Short mmCIF file of N, CA and C and ligand atoms in Angstrom, two decimals:
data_model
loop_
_atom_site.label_atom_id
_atom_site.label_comp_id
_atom_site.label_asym_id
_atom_site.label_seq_id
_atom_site.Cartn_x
_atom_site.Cartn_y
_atom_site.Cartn_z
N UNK A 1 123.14 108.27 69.73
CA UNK A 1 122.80 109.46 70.54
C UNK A 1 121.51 110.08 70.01
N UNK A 2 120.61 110.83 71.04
CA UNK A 2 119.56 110.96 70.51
C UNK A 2 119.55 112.32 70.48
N UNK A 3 119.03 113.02 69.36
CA UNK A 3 118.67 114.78 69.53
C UNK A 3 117.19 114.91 70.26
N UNK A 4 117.18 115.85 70.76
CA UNK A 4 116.16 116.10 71.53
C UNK A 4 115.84 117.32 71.77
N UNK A 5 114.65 118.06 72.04
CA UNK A 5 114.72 119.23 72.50
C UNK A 5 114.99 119.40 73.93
N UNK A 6 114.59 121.12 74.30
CA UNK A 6 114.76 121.14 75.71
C UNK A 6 113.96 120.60 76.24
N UNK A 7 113.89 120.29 77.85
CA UNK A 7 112.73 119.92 78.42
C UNK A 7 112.03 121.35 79.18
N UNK A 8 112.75 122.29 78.79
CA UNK A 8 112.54 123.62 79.33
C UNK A 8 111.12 124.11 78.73
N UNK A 9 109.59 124.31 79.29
CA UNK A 9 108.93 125.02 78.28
C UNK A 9 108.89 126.18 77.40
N UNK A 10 109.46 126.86 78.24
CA UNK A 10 109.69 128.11 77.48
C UNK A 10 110.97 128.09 76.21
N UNK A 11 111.42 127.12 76.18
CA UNK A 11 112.78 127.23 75.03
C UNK A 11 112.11 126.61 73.50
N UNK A 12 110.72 126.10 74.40
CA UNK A 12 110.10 125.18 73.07
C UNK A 12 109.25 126.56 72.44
N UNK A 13 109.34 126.30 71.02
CA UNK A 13 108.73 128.12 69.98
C UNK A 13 109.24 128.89 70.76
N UNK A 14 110.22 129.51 71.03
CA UNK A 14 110.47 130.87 71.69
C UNK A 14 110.16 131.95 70.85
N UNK A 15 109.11 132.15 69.65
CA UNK A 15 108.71 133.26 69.07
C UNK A 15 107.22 133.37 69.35
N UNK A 16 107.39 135.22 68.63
CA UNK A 16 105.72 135.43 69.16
C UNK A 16 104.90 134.76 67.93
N UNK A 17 103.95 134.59 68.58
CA UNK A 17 102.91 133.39 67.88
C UNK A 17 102.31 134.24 66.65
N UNK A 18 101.77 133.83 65.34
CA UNK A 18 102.32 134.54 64.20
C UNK A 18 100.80 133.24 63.01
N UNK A 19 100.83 133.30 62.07
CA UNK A 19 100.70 132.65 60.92
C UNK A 19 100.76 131.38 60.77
N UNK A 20 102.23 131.13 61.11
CA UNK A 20 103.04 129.97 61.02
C UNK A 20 103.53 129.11 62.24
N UNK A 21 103.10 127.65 62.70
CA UNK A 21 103.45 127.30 63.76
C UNK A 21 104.13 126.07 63.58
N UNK A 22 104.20 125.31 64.74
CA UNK A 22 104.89 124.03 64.24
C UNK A 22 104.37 122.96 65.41
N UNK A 23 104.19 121.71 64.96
CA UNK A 23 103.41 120.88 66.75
C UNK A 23 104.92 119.49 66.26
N UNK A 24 104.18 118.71 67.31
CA UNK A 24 104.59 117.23 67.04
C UNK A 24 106.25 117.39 67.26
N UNK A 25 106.88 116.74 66.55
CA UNK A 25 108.99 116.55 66.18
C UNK A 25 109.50 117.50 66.30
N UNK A 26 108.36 118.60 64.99
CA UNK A 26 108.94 119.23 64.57
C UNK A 26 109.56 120.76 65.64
N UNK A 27 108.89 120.68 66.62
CA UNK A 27 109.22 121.66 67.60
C UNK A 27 109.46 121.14 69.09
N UNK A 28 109.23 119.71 69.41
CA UNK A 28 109.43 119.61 70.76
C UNK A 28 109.84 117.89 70.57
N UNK A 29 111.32 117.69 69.62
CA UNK A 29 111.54 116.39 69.07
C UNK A 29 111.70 115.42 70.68
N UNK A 30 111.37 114.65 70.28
CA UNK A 30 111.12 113.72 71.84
C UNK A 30 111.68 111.94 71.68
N UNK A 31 112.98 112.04 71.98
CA UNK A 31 113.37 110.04 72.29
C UNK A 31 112.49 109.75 73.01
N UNK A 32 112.45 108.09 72.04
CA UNK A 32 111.96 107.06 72.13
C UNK A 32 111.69 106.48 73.39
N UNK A 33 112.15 107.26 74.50
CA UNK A 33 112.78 106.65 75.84
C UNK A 33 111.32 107.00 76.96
N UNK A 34 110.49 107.32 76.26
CA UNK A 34 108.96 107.56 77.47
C UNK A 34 107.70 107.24 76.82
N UNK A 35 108.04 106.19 75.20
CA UNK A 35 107.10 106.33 74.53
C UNK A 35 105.77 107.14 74.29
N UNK A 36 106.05 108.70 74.65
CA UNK A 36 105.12 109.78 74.60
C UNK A 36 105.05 110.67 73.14
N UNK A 37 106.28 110.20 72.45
CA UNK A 37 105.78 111.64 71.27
C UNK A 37 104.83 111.60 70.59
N UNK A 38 104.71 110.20 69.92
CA UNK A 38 103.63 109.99 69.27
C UNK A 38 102.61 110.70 69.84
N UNK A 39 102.09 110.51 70.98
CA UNK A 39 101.07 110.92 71.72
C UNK A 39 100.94 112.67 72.05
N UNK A 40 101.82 112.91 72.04
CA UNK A 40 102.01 114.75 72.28
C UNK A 40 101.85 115.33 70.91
N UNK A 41 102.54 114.61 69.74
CA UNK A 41 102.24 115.10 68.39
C UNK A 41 100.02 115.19 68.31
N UNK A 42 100.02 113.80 68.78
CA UNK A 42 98.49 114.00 68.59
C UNK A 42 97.45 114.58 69.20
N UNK A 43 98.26 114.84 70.10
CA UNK A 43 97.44 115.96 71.46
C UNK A 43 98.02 117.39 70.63
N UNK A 44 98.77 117.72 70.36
CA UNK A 44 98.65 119.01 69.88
C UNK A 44 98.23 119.31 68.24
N UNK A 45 98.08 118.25 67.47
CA UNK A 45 97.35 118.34 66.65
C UNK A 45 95.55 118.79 66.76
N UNK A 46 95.23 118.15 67.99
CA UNK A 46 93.91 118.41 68.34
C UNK A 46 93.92 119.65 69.27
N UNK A 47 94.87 120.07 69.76
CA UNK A 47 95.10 121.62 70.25
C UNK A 47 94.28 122.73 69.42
N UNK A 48 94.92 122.34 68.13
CA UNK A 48 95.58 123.68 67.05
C UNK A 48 93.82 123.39 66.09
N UNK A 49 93.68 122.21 66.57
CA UNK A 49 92.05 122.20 65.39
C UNK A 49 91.68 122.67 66.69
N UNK A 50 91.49 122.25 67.68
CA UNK A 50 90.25 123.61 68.66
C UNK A 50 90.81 124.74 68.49
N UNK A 51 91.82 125.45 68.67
CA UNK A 51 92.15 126.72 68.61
C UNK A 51 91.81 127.02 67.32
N UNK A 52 92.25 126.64 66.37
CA UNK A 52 91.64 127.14 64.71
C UNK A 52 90.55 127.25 64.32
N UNK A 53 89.60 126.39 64.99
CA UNK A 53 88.27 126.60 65.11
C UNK A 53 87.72 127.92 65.38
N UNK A 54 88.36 128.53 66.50
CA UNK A 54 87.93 129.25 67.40
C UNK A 54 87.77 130.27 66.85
N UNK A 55 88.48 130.36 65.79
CA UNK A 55 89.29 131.37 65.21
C UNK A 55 88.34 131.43 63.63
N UNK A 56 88.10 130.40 63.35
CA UNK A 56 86.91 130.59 62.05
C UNK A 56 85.65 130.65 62.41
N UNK A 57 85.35 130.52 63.84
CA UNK A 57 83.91 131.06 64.17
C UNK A 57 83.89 132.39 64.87
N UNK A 58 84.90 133.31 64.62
CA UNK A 58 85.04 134.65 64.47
C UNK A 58 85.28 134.95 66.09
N UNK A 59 85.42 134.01 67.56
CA UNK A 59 85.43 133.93 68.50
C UNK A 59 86.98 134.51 68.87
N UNK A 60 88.17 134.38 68.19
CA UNK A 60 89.40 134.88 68.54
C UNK A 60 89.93 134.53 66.93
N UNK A 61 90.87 135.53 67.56
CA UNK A 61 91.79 135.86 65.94
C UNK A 61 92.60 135.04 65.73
N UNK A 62 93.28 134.72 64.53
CA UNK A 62 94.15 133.85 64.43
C UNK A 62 95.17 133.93 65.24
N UNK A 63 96.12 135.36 65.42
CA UNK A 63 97.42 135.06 66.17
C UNK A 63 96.75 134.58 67.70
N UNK A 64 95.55 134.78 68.00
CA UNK A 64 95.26 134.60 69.73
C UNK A 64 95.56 133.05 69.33
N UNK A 65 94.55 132.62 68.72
CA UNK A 65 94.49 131.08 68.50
C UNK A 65 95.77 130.18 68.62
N UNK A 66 96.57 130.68 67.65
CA UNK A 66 97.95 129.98 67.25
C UNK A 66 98.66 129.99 68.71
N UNK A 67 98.21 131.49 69.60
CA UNK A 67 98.95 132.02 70.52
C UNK A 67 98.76 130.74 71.42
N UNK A 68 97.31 130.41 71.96
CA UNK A 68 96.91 129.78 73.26
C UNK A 68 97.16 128.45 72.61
N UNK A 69 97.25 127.80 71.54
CA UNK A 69 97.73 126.45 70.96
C UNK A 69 99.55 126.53 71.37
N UNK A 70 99.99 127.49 70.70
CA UNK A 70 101.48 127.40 71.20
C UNK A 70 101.73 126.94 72.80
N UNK A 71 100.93 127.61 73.41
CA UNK A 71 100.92 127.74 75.83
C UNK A 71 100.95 126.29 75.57
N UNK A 72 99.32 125.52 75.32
CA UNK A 72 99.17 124.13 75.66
C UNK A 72 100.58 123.45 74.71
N UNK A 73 100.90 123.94 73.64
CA UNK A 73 102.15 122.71 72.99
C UNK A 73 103.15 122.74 74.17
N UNK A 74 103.75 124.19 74.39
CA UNK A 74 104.93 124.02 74.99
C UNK A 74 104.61 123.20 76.42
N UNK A 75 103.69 123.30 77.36
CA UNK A 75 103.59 122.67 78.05
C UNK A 75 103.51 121.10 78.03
N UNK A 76 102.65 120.19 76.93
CA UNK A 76 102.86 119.12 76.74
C UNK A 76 104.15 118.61 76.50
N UNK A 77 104.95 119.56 75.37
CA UNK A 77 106.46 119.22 74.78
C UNK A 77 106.74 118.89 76.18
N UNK A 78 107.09 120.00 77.14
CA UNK A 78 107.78 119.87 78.16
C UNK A 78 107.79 118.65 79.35
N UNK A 79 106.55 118.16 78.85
CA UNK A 79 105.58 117.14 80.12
C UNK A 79 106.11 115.97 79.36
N UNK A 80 106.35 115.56 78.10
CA UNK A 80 107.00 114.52 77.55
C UNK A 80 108.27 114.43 77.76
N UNK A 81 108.90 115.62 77.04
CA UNK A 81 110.54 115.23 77.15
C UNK A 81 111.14 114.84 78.54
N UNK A 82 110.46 115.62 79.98
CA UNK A 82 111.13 115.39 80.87
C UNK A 82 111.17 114.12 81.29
N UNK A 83 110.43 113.37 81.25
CA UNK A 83 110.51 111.85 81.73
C UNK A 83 111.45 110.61 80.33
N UNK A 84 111.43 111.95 79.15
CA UNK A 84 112.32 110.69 78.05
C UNK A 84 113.48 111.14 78.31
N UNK A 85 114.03 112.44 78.68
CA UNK A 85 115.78 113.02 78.73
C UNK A 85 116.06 111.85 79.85
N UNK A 86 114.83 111.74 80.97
CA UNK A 86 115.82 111.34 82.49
C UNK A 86 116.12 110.11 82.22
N UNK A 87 115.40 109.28 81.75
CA UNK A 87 115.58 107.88 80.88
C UNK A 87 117.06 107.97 80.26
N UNK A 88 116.55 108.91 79.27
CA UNK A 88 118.07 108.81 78.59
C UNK A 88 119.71 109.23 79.47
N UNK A 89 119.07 110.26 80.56
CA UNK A 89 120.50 110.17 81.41
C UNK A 89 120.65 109.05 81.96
N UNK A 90 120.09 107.95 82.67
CA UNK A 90 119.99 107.37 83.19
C UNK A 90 120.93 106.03 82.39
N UNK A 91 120.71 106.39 80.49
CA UNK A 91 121.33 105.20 79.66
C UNK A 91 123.25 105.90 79.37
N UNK A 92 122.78 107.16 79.45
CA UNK A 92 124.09 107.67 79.82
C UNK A 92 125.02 107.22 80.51
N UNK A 93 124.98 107.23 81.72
CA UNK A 93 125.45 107.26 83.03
C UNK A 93 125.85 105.97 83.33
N UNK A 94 124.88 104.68 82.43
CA UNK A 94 124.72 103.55 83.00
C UNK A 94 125.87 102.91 81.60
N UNK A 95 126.26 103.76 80.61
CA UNK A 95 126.76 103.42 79.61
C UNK A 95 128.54 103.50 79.76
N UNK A 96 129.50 103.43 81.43
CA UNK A 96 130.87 103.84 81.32
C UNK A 96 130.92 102.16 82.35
N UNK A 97 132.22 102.13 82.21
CA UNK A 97 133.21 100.79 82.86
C UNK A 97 132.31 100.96 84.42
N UNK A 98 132.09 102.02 84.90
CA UNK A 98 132.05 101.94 86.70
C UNK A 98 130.35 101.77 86.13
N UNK A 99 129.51 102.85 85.58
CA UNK A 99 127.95 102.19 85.28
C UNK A 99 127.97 101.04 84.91
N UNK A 100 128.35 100.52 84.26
CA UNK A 100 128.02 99.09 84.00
C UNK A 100 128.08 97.99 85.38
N UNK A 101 129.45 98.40 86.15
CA UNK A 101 129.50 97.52 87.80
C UNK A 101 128.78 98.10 88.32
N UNK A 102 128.02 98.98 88.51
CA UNK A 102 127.04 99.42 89.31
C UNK A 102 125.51 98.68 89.10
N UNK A 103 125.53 98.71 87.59
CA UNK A 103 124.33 97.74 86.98
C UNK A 103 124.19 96.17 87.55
N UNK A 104 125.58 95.94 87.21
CA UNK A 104 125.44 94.43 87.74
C UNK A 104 125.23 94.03 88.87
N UNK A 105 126.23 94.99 89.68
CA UNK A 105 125.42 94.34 91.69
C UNK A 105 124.18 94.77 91.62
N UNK A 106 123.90 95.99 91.30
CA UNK A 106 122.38 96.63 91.67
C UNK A 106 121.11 95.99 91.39
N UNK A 107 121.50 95.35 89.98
CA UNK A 107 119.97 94.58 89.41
C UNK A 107 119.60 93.25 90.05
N UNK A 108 120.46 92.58 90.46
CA UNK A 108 119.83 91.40 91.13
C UNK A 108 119.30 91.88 92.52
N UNK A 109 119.68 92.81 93.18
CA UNK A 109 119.26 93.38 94.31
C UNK A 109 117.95 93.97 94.20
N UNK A 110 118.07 95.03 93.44
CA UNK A 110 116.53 95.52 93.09
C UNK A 110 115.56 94.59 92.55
N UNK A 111 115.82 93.37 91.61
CA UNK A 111 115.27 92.78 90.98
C UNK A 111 114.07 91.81 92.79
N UNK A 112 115.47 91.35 93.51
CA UNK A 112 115.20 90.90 94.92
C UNK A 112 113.69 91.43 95.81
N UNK A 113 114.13 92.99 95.96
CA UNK A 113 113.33 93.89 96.14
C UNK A 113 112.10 93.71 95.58
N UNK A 114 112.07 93.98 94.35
CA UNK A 114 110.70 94.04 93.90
C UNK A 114 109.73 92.77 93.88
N UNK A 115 110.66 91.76 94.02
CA UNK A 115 110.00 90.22 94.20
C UNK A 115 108.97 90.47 95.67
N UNK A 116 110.15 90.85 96.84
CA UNK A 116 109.58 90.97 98.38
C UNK A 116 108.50 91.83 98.25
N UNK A 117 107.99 92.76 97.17
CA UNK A 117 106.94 93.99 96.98
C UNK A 117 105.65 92.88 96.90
N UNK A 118 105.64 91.96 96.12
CA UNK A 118 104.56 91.80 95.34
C UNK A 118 104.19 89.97 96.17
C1 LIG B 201 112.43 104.06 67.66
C2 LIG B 201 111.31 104.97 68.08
C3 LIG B 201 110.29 104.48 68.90
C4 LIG B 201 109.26 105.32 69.32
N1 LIG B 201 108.28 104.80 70.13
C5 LIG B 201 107.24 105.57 70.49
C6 LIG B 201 106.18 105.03 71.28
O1 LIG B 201 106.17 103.85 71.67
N2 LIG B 201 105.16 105.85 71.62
C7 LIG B 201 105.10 107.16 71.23
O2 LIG B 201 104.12 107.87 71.56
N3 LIG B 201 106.10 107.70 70.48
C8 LIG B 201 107.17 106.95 70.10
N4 LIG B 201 108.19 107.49 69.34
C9 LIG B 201 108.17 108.92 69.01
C10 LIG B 201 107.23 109.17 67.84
O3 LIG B 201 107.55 108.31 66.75
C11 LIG B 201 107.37 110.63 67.40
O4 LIG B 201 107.33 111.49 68.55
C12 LIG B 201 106.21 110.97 66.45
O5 LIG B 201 106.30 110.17 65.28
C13 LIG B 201 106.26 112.44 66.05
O6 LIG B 201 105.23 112.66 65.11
P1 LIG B 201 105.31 113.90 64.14
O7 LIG B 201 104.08 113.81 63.28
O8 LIG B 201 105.51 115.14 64.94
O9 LIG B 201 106.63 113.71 63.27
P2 LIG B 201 106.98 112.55 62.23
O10 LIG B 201 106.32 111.25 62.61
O11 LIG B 201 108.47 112.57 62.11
O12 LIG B 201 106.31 113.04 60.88
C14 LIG B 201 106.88 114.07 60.11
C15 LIG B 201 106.58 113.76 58.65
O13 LIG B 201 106.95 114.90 57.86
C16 LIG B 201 107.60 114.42 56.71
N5 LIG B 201 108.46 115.49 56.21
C17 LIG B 201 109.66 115.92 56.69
N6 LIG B 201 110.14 116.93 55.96
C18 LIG B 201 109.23 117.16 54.99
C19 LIG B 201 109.15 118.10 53.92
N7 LIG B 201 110.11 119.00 53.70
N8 LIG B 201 108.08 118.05 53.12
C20 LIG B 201 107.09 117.15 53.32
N9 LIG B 201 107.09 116.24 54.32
C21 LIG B 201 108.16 116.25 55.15
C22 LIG B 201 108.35 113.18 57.15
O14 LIG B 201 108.65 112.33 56.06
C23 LIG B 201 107.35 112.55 58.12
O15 LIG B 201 106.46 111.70 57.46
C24 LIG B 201 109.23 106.68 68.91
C25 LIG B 201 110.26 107.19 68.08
C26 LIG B 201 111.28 106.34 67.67
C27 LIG B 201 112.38 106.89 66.78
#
């Protein structure tokens, strides 16, 4: 079973933006199931160096900085997890006695399908 955060943006940092922040796992943990975290960890790593920047060339203060880095994290968090949770319902659902007979007629059918696509 996988832990995960919400896919809700707003549930991701629900505090006011401060000193101390958090990017990557550690605030918007993301299964394996959309191969995106990696990628959101590194997009908001490069968030928080433009915003910190911004902020040592005397242009905005630190809490603004941390503030408008937090907006873009939670939004990415949110833009990842939703496509890895639905994956994962999807392994859910597909994981009981009746999902599994559903798997088996369905895939040679769809498999059919996608042959007639291409
Ligand atoms: C099986 C699997 C496959 C995946 N496949 C993909 C993929 O194909 N593409 C993709 O984009 N993402 C993938 N991911 C997700 C991706 O690995 C994570 O989203 C990404 O590693 C998160 O990076 P991070 O830097 O936020 O956290 P982490 O990579 O977890 O880094 C956190 C680091 O902090 C260290 N640490 C923890 N506590 C402390 C402490 N107290 N003091 C000091 N150091 C500490 C840890 O040891 C770790 O090195 C996959 C994940 C899994 C599990």
């Amino acid at each position: 079973m996988f832990n995960a955060a919400s896919t809700r943006a707003e549930d991701l940092a629900p505090w006011p933006a401060g000193r101390i922040t958090a990017l990557g796992d550690a605030v918007h943990a993301t299964p394996p199931t959309a191969g995106m975290g990696a990628g959101a960890a590194i997009r908001d790593a490069a968030g928080l160096l433009t915003h910190v920047s911004a902020a040592a060339d005397g242009t905005a203060t630190l809490t603004d900085a941390v503030d408008h880095f937090e907006a873009g994290m939670r939004r990415r968090g949110s833009e990842v997890l939703t496509p890895a949770m639905k994956t994962v319902r999807w392994i859910l659902a597909t994981d009981t006695t009746l999902g599994a007979a559903a798997t088996t007629v369905s895939t040679p059918i769809l498999a059919a399908a996608a042959r007639l696509r291409h």
